[in-house]
Structure formats: C-alpha cells, structure tokens
Amino acid sequence: MVSNNQLFHLFLFLCFFQITCLHAQLCTQEQSSALLQFKQQFSFNNDASYNCAHYGIHSYPKMESWKEDSDCCSWDGVECDNNTSQVIGLDLSCSWLNGTIHPNTTIFYYFPHLQSLNLAFNDFGMSRISSEFSRFTRLTHLNLSDSSFSGKVPIEVSFLSNLVSLDLSSNYDLRLEEPGFELLVQNLTKVRELNLRYVNISSVVSNSLLNLTSLTLLDLSFCGLRGKFPDGIFHLPHLNELRIWYNLALTGYFPEFINSSSPLQYLDLSYINFSGELPDSIGNLKSLKFLRASYCKFYGSIPTSLGNLTEMTYLGIEYNNFTGMLPSSLSNLGNLIYLVVEGNNFEGKIADFLPNVKSLLYLYVGSNSFSGPFPSFGANLTKLVELGLSNIQLRGPLPSQIIGLPNLTWLSLDDNLINGTIPSWVFSLPALEYFNLSNNKLTGYVKEFKSAHLIIVDLSNNNLHGRFPSSTFKLVNLSSLILSSNNFSGELDMLCHAISIQILVLSSNSFNGSIPQCLGNFNRYFFILDLRKNNFSGTIPDTFAKENGFETINLDSNGFEGPVPKSLENCKTLQVLDLGRNKFSDKFPYWLGNLTWLQVLILRSNKFHGPIPNSKFKIPFPRLRVMDLSNNNFTGPLPRKYFKNLNAMMNVDEASFQLTYLGMLGGSTYYYNDCLTIVIKGSTIEMVKVLTIFTVIDLSKNNFEGQIPQIIGKLNSIRGLNLSHNSLTGHIPASLANLTMLEWLDLSSNKLTGEIPQQLKNLKSLEVLNLSRNQLVGPIPQGNQFDTFLNGSYIDNLALCGLPLLNACSPRTPQPPPLMFQQEDNTSSGFNWEVILPGYICGLAWGLVMGYFMFFRGKAQWLVRIIEGERNKSGKRFKKQSHRNRAR
Ligand SMILES: *[C@@H]1O[C@H](CO)[C@@H](O)[C@H](O)[C@H]1NC(C)=O
Ligand SMILES: *[C@@H]1O[C@H](CO)[C@@H](O)[C@H](O)[C@H]1NC(C)=O
Ligand SMILES: *[C@@H]1O[C@H](CO)[C@@H](O)[C@H](O)[C@H]1NC(C)=O
Ligand SMILES: *[C@@H]1O[C@H](CO)[C@@H](O)[C@H](O)[C@H]1NC(C)=O
Ligand SMILES: *[C@@H]1O[C@H](CO)[C@@H](O)[C@H](O)[C@H]1NC(C)=O
Ligand SMILES: *[C@@H]1O[C@H](CO)[C@@H](O)[C@H](O)[C@H]1NC(C)=O
Ligand SMILES: *[C@@H]1O[C@H](CO)[C@@H](O)[C@H](O)[C@H]1NC(C)=O
Ligand SMILES: *[C@@H]1O[C@H](CO)[C@@H](O)[C@H](O)[C@H]1NC(C)=O
Ligand SMILES: *[C@@H]1O[C@H](CO)[C@@H](O)[C@H](O)[C@H]1NC(C)=O
C-alpha cells in the first residue's frame, strides 16, 4: 500500500529531479565557465564602441550581466538551443569590449554548435582573425565588422561553408590575399550577405561571384579592386544591394537591364572608373530606391526612363560629364528626397532645370553650365533642407521675396555673378545654419542676422560695406565667420560673446579698433584668427590661456603696436604666426622657439630691434619652414644656433612628401587655406596655397653684421635665402653650394669681400641671384645657371670679371675648362610658386568632399544608413579622420 504521504514525497522527489534535470538542460558548466573566461580577457570601455552611437545603436557592456551563479542561457547576448541547451548564438556587438582575441581563447573550443557570432563594434586592438574561427563549422552568421581586427584574413574562413552572412567590413588594414578571395567565393556557396568593405583585396573581381546566386547583399567598397567588373553580378537573381564604391581602378559600364525584373534597391557605383551612358533600360529597375553613380566618367544625357523609377529616394550623379537637361519625367519621382547633380555639364536655364518634386529635401545642382537668373521656388520646393546653387553663373539680384523655406539649413550660392543687395529674407530664414554667399558681386549693407541657428557664414569676396553687425557674435552656435575681401568696417567689441567661434577670417576689410581682452580666453576650439589687411590698432592682449587651440594667428598689415605678448607661448598648437607689416616694437621673441608646431614666423616690417639672443631651448623652432624677419632693426651676428637646428629645412625627403598645403581640414565640411604674403624672387606675392615643402629664410633689411656662418649650408631644403641690405662682412661661404634646392639667393647690399665660390655652379635650381653692391672680386663662375644671370646680379662690386660683365678676367686668373653641354638643364626643377590653382582662395573651401559632408553632421543619420547600408554600419572613416585632424 502506498500512502498519500508517500505519493506526495514521490511527487516532490520527481519534481525535484525534474527541476535539476531542467536546470542541467539550461546551460552546461563547461560553456558557462568558458564564457566567463572569455569575459576576463577584456576591459570594458565606452570608447571601444564609439561608432555605435553614430549609427544610432545603443551600446552598453552586455557582459556585465554574466555572473557565475546564474544560467548562461539567460545572459545578455547569449542564445541557447531550447532543446539541447547548447549555446548557438553570441551577440556581443556594441558591448564595449577592449582587448585581444588570442587563438587560445576559450570560445573557440567549447561552442561547436554556434550558429551565429557577432562581435561587431568593439575594439580588439589589431587582433588577427584567428584560423580557429573555422572550428565553428555550423556557423551561418559571422560579423566581425568595425572591431579593429587587422592583418591577413586566414584561408580557414573559407571552410565555413554554411555561412549565410559574412561581414568583415570596416576594420583596419585587413587583407584578403590571393587566393583568399577566390577560395572564399568558391566555398561559401550559401552566402546571401557578403560585406568586405575596407578589406584590402587588391585583385580583379572573381568570376566565381557569379555562382553565388543567393546573394542579396554584396559590398566590396574600398577593396582596391581592379580590372573589369563582371556585368553578370548586376543580374544575380536576388541581389538587392550592390555597393562597390571607391575602387578607383575598377572599370566597366552601367549594364543593360533588358526585360529584367531586377530586385536591385541600392546601387552604389561612385568613385570607380566606370564610363559610358546610362542606358534607357535603367527604367526597368523598378525597385531601385538608391542610386549613386557619382565621381565616375559617365556622360550623355539622363534617360527619360529614370522617371519610371518611382521608388527612388536618392539620386546622386555628381561629378561626371552628363549633359543636356534633366528630363521632365523626374517630376514623377514622388519619393525623391535627395538629388545631387553637381559638377556635370548640364545646361539651359536653371529655372527650367529644377524638377518639380515636392518631396525633395536635399538639392545640389552647382558647378554646371546653367544660365539665367535666380529661380523661383514657388510653392513646390518648400520642404528643402539643403540647397546648393554654387558656381552656375547665376546672374542678377536675388529676388526680394521668396515664399517660405522654413526648414532650409544649408544655402550655398557662392561663385556666381549675383549682384545687388542681400534681401532681408535671407537674414531671416528661421532654420539656416550654413550660409555661403562668397565670390559674388553683392553690394550694400548687411543687416542683422535673425537666423539664430547659424553655424557657418561666408560672405567673402564681395563688395559689401558698412559696419558689420557685431551682434552676429551673439549667435550662440556661430563657429565660422568669413568676411574677407569686402569693405566692412566696425570693431570687434562683441567678440567676447562668440562662445562657439572656431574660425574668424576678417582679412582685407576696413575693420578697426583693438582686439578685446577676452581673445586668449577662448576655448581650445578657436583655431583660426585671420585679421590681415585691416586697420586694427593697439596692443595684443597678453591673455592667451594655457589650453588654447590656436593654429593660425595672422595679423599682417594692420597698425598693431607694442610687444609680442609673452602668453603666446601658451599656444602650443600654433602653426602660423604672421605679425608682418605692423608697428610691433620688441626684441626678438626667442621664446616662440618652444612652439614645436610652428611652421611660419613672419615679423617683417615692424620695429623689432636688438640682437637675436642665443636660444635657451635645445632645438628651437624644430618645424619652422618660413622665417621672415626682414625690414626691422635687428643687429648683431646672424643667428647661427638657429640655422643649426632648423630641422624642417634640412634633408626633407620631398619624394615622400605628399604635396600638401598649409591649412586645416574641418571634418569634411570645409578646408581652411592659410594665405601668406611673401617676397619670392624679389616680388611680393600673395600665396593662396602654401605648400608644406615651401621653405624660405628672409633676414634682409636689418643691421646684421659679421660673417655668414658656414653652417647655413646645412639648410639644404630651403628654396629662397635673402640676406640683402645688412652689414655682413667676410667671404661668401662655399657651403652655400649645398643648398641645391635654392631658387633665389640675394646677398646684395652688404660688405662681402673675396671671390664668388666657384662651387655655387652646383646650384642647378637657382633662378635669381643678386650679389650686387658688395666688395667682391675675381672671376664670376661660368656654366650652368650662371649663364642665365645678367649684369644686374653683379653691379657695384670691387673687381668682378668675366661674363656677363664686359671686363674680361686677366689671363693669369685660371678659367675653368668650358663644359661640353653647358645648358643641359637650366630649366628649373622648382615649383612655380606663383601658380594660383583654380578654385583656391584664401579662407574657406566648402563641402569639398561632396556626398560626405552630410554624414558628419549627426542629424543625417538616415543618410548614413542609406549610404553605408542599414545592416553594415561602418564608421571607420569617421573614427580615422577625427584622429588625423588632431594628430598634426
Ligand atoms: C583599450 O585598452 C588599452 C589598454 O588598456 C588602452 O590603451 C586603449 O585606449 C583602450 N581602447 C579603447 C578604445 O578604449
Ligand atoms: C526558444 O524559446 C523561446 C521562449 O519560448 C523562444 O522565444 C525562442 O524563439 C526559442 N528559440 C528557438 C531557437 O527555438
Ligand atoms: C593565450 O595566448 C596568449 C598569447 O600567446 C598568452 O599571453 C595567454 O597567456 C594565453 N592564455 C591562456 C589561457 O593560455
Ligand atoms: C571548402 O571547405 C571545405 C570544408 O568545408 C574544405 O575542406 C575545403 O578545403 C574548402 N575549399 C576551399 C577551396 O577553400
Ligand atoms: C560555378 O559552379 C560550377 C558548378 O559548381 C562550376 O563548375 C564552375 O566552375 C563555377 N564557376 C566559377 C567561375 O567558379
Ligand atoms: C516608362 O514608362 C512609360 C510610361 O509608363 C513607358 O511607356 C516606358 O516604356 C517605360 N520605360 C521603361 C524603360 O520602362
Ligand atoms: C565632357 O563632354 C563634353 C561634351 O560632350 C566634351 O567636350 C568634354 O571634353 C567632356 N569632358 C570630359 C572631362 O570628358
Ligand atoms: C509648381 O507646381 C505646380 C503644380 O504642381 C506646377 O504647375 C508648376 O509648374 C510648378 N512650378 C515649378 C517652378 O516647377
Ligand atoms: C519642417 O520640418 C518639420 C519637422 O521636421 C515638419 O514637421 C514640417 O512639416 C516641415 N515643414 C515643411 C514646410 O516641410
């Protein structure tokens, strides 16, 4: 007999058993401790998942919920099979992981059932992708994107033949060496999503890709692909997204889509070497929502059939060679949000060109061959958020009235022929943030800005005049104000209100008054202060705070006086200091030698005086390339110690230098060009682009005395040396012959004696030589560049002889033997410094990297997702670029 009691106990026992069983079923001890061990490899740091926020993904340390006494199947990011209790999925994306993944990592050994592994958006500190990943033979989804993996992708990844989705995108220097790409493509026959963006493949596109008939997404952007892109890939039956942008050597055409019912929705063909016309059959891509075919070599007119693609939201065909007008059929694109056609050869009246698409938010039509006056937007484009009408020869005045553009944040009208005054609607656009009217023919006063959100205002190169409303500085978001080359006047009294200012360029106007005391207290984002060519006066406030971020301070051609403020030594990031053409009165500010980033120091035409003291710093001015102290009252010997240490003027390996210019890249929204007035080969020249290999020393028009030190021959990278109009004595040092880059040398009006060293013949780049008004004697060197100099180079000396002078040398002076091919290379190898590259002006260049600038302004997350792809959230460039900007 079994009692109720006993039954009850049995029941309890069974229950207990059941529960233990159930518990055992949930997570094996082995897997649990393997995961905990894995966790211990990392530290957790918000920054490791920095890019998640940029894509609108919330990041947090998922592993924090991983505790020993709980069931691992319940842990955040862990997924188990309900029946077998094996871990089948690990999602640790955006989990702040910072550490290295070694091949001996536990997860490789205890999770043979894993089907899905997502480690994206962490920082694995340049870990290699281990060949042990091939142990996950059942893996269908592997995502290692944007996690700082590097090095060679192991061939073993291609063993994972069950993969349906593979994402290795946006890592640093990840390589898929031959035959890796081929093997991968041959073996992953089930793959539907393949994202290798930024993986360096550097080969032709494998035809085996055509066998991957399940592909829905293929991203091979930034892979260094070359050769002809196989047309067939466009026709893969399920392909939805094809992104192959930025493969500069990849050739091909836009394929025909005859009778096709292509599922293509996203097509990014920009920055590749595709050419030809867009075919009519493009109208068959009925599902197409996104088409970017910019920065290629497409030409011809836009097919009318594009108007059939009514799903289209994004059409970007900028910087090709398209011609004609946009077809009126585009007005059927009722979903079009983004239209960029800049930089083509479109022509006709701009008013006729603009499509009547009410949904448009972003419209860029600049740099085409349009004509006609400013178009009327009527009631049709009132939703516009950004409008680019740069460089299209817009003529005549802006209309005095415009019917509401309430959401317009970006308006660029620069580089046109707009005249008349700026109508008041412009100043009151309620949402305006970016406003560019530079390079037009506008006249009249500027009224008060009522657009409270303004961030960048550029009115440079017009004929605007009158007191600039200094209340503008009260706009709390104002970061850049560019007013150069107008006739504005007024004082900077309100500058202290400009709490967000980063770039202030007021050059070539009639501003006056002194600089307010608050100047040095600005935050470290105030980079550029350019007040050249105004009527400013007074002393510079000695208030530069320790944490300031100035990179350029240019006060050239004003009436500033007094000493150079000592607190400038706090400007640790200063690169350009131009105090030229003022009334500064001081001893040489030797303490500037401690500013290790300083590249340009111009003190020309002031009242500096006294000897140049020996520097207290071990290596003063280590990066100085332009040193102009001319036309002051400096005395004493030439600064020998400085010559010895100007490292940036010695042994510059120019071949390894990119031809870069002095300036600053601001995200990708703008580029600031430093502008300098420099005397080159005797002429004063406004350099609008200053090559960073441009190196000169100008100490002319002072009272330097004593000899020219031999050591000057160490500065073998300088292009120009001017020591004229001093009281230098002694011989011309033969070491000058080491300055093989020298293009001009001026030693005139000194008291130099002795002969001209024959070695100077080695100066094969020398174009201008002036040795006149000294006490030189003996034969003028003959041959090479010396055959090109005229009398003027030598006049007023004691007893020079030989060509080009008329008095021949007396026979007992030995002449060098004549050279067989004297004129072999008298063409200068030097750059033509005067060349002003088209499109470059002092100040700001806007939106240089079209298609990018919206990326970096937080608001356009939707666009980031479109261009970068919904799933493949890459932010590599963003991370890298911001590093680069600050790392100079
Ligand atoms: C990761 O950790 C290393 C060493 O602790 C540290 O130097 C680095 O800055 C961290 N990386 C991130 C992105 O936090
Ligand atoms: C396991 O069970 C949970 C809850 O019942 C369910 O949400 C999940 O989809 C199941 N997973 C699998 C792989 O069947
Ligand atoms: C794994 O390998 C790394 C580097 O080879 C080593 O530093 C670490 O101690 C190893 N860890 C274990 C658990 O063996
Ligand atoms: C394909 O994968 C299998 C294992 O699944 C492996 O044995 C074979 O070597 C792979 N082939 C290539 C070409 O990678
Ligand atoms: C495509 O697959 C077929 C059948 O598996 C094979 O014979 C052919 O070589 C493959 N083509 C390429 C280009 O790899
Ligand atoms: C575009 O649509 C028009 C009218 O619906 C049609 O006649 C034409 O054939 C279509 N063109 C293409 C290329 O689909
Ligand atoms: C662009 O097209 C025009 C007219 O077809 C042609 O004259 C011009 O050379 C082309 N420009 C380039 C850069 O291909
Ligand atoms: C604006 O839209 C109306 C009606 O949709 C149309 O008649 C008119 O031509 C459009 N204006 C412009 C400038 O496109
Ligand atoms: C301006 O933007 C707001 C907010 O996005 C929106 O509600 C409004 O409809 C827009 N106005 C116009 C004219 O498009």
PDB file of N, CA and C and ligand atoms in Angstrom, residues 280-281 283-284 286 305 308, ligand 6:
ATOM      1  N   ASP A 280      18.755  53.447 -71.453  1.00  0.00           N
ATOM      2  CA  ASP A 280      17.309  53.604 -71.272  1.00  0.00           C
ATOM      3  C   ASP A 280      16.730  52.518 -70.387  1.00  0.00           C
ATOM      4  N   SER A 281      17.334  51.331 -70.503  1.00  0.00           N
ATOM      5  CA  SER A 281      16.766  50.196 -69.776  1.00  0.00           C
ATOM      6  C   SER A 281      16.928  50.339 -68.274  1.00  0.00           C
ATOM      7  N   GLY A 283      15.326  52.174 -66.705  1.00  0.00           N
ATOM      8  CA  GLY A 283      13.929  52.318 -66.284  1.00  0.00           C
ATOM      9  C   GLY A 283      13.289  51.015 -65.863  1.00  0.00           C
ATOM     10  N   ASN A 284      13.964  49.895 -66.131  1.00  0.00           N
ATOM     11  CA  ASN A 284      13.421  48.600 -65.691  1.00  0.00           C
ATOM     12  C   ASN A 284      13.760  48.269 -64.248  1.00  0.00           C
ATOM     13  N   LYS A 286      12.755  48.692 -61.431  1.00  0.00           N
ATOM     14  CA  LYS A 286      11.576  49.256 -60.777  1.00  0.00           C
ATOM     15  C   LYS A 286      11.697  49.333 -59.249  1.00  0.00           C
ATOM     16  N   SER A 305      13.585  57.526 -69.004  1.00  0.00           N
ATOM     17  CA  SER A 305      13.012  56.382 -68.286  1.00  0.00           C
ATOM     18  C   SER A 305      13.315  56.421 -66.798  1.00  0.00           C
ATOM     19  N   ASN A 308      10.548  56.617 -64.490  1.00  0.00           N
ATOM     20  CA  ASN A 308       9.699  55.460 -64.165  1.00  0.00           C
ATOM     21  C   ASN A 308      10.042  54.853 -62.808  1.00  0.00           C
TER      22      ASN A 308
HETATM   23  C1  LIG B   6       8.454  54.125 -68.664  1.00  0.00           C
HETATM   24  O1  LIG B   6       7.076  54.342 -68.517  1.00  0.00           O
HETATM   25  C2  LIG B   6       6.444  54.718 -69.725  1.00  0.00           C
HETATM   26  C3  LIG B   6       5.009  55.058 -69.392  1.00  0.00           C
HETATM   27  O2  LIG B   6       4.559  54.350 -68.316  1.00  0.00           O
HETATM   28  C4  LIG B   6       6.538  53.548 -70.688  1.00  0.00           C
HETATM   29  O3  LIG B   6       5.943  53.890 -71.906  1.00  0.00           O
HETATM   30  C5  LIG B   6       8.025  53.247 -70.922  1.00  0.00           C
HETATM   31  O4  LIG B   6       8.166  52.107 -71.739  1.00  0.00           O
HETATM   32  C6  LIG B   6       8.730  52.999 -69.626  1.00  0.00           C
HETATM   33  N1  LIG B   6      10.122  52.878 -69.911  1.00  0.00           N
HETATM   34  C7  LIG B   6      10.865  51.942 -69.357  1.00  0.00           C
HETATM   35  C8  LIG B   6      12.301  51.895 -69.778  1.00  0.00           C
HETATM   36  O5  LIG B   6      10.444  51.176 -68.529  1.00  0.00           O
END
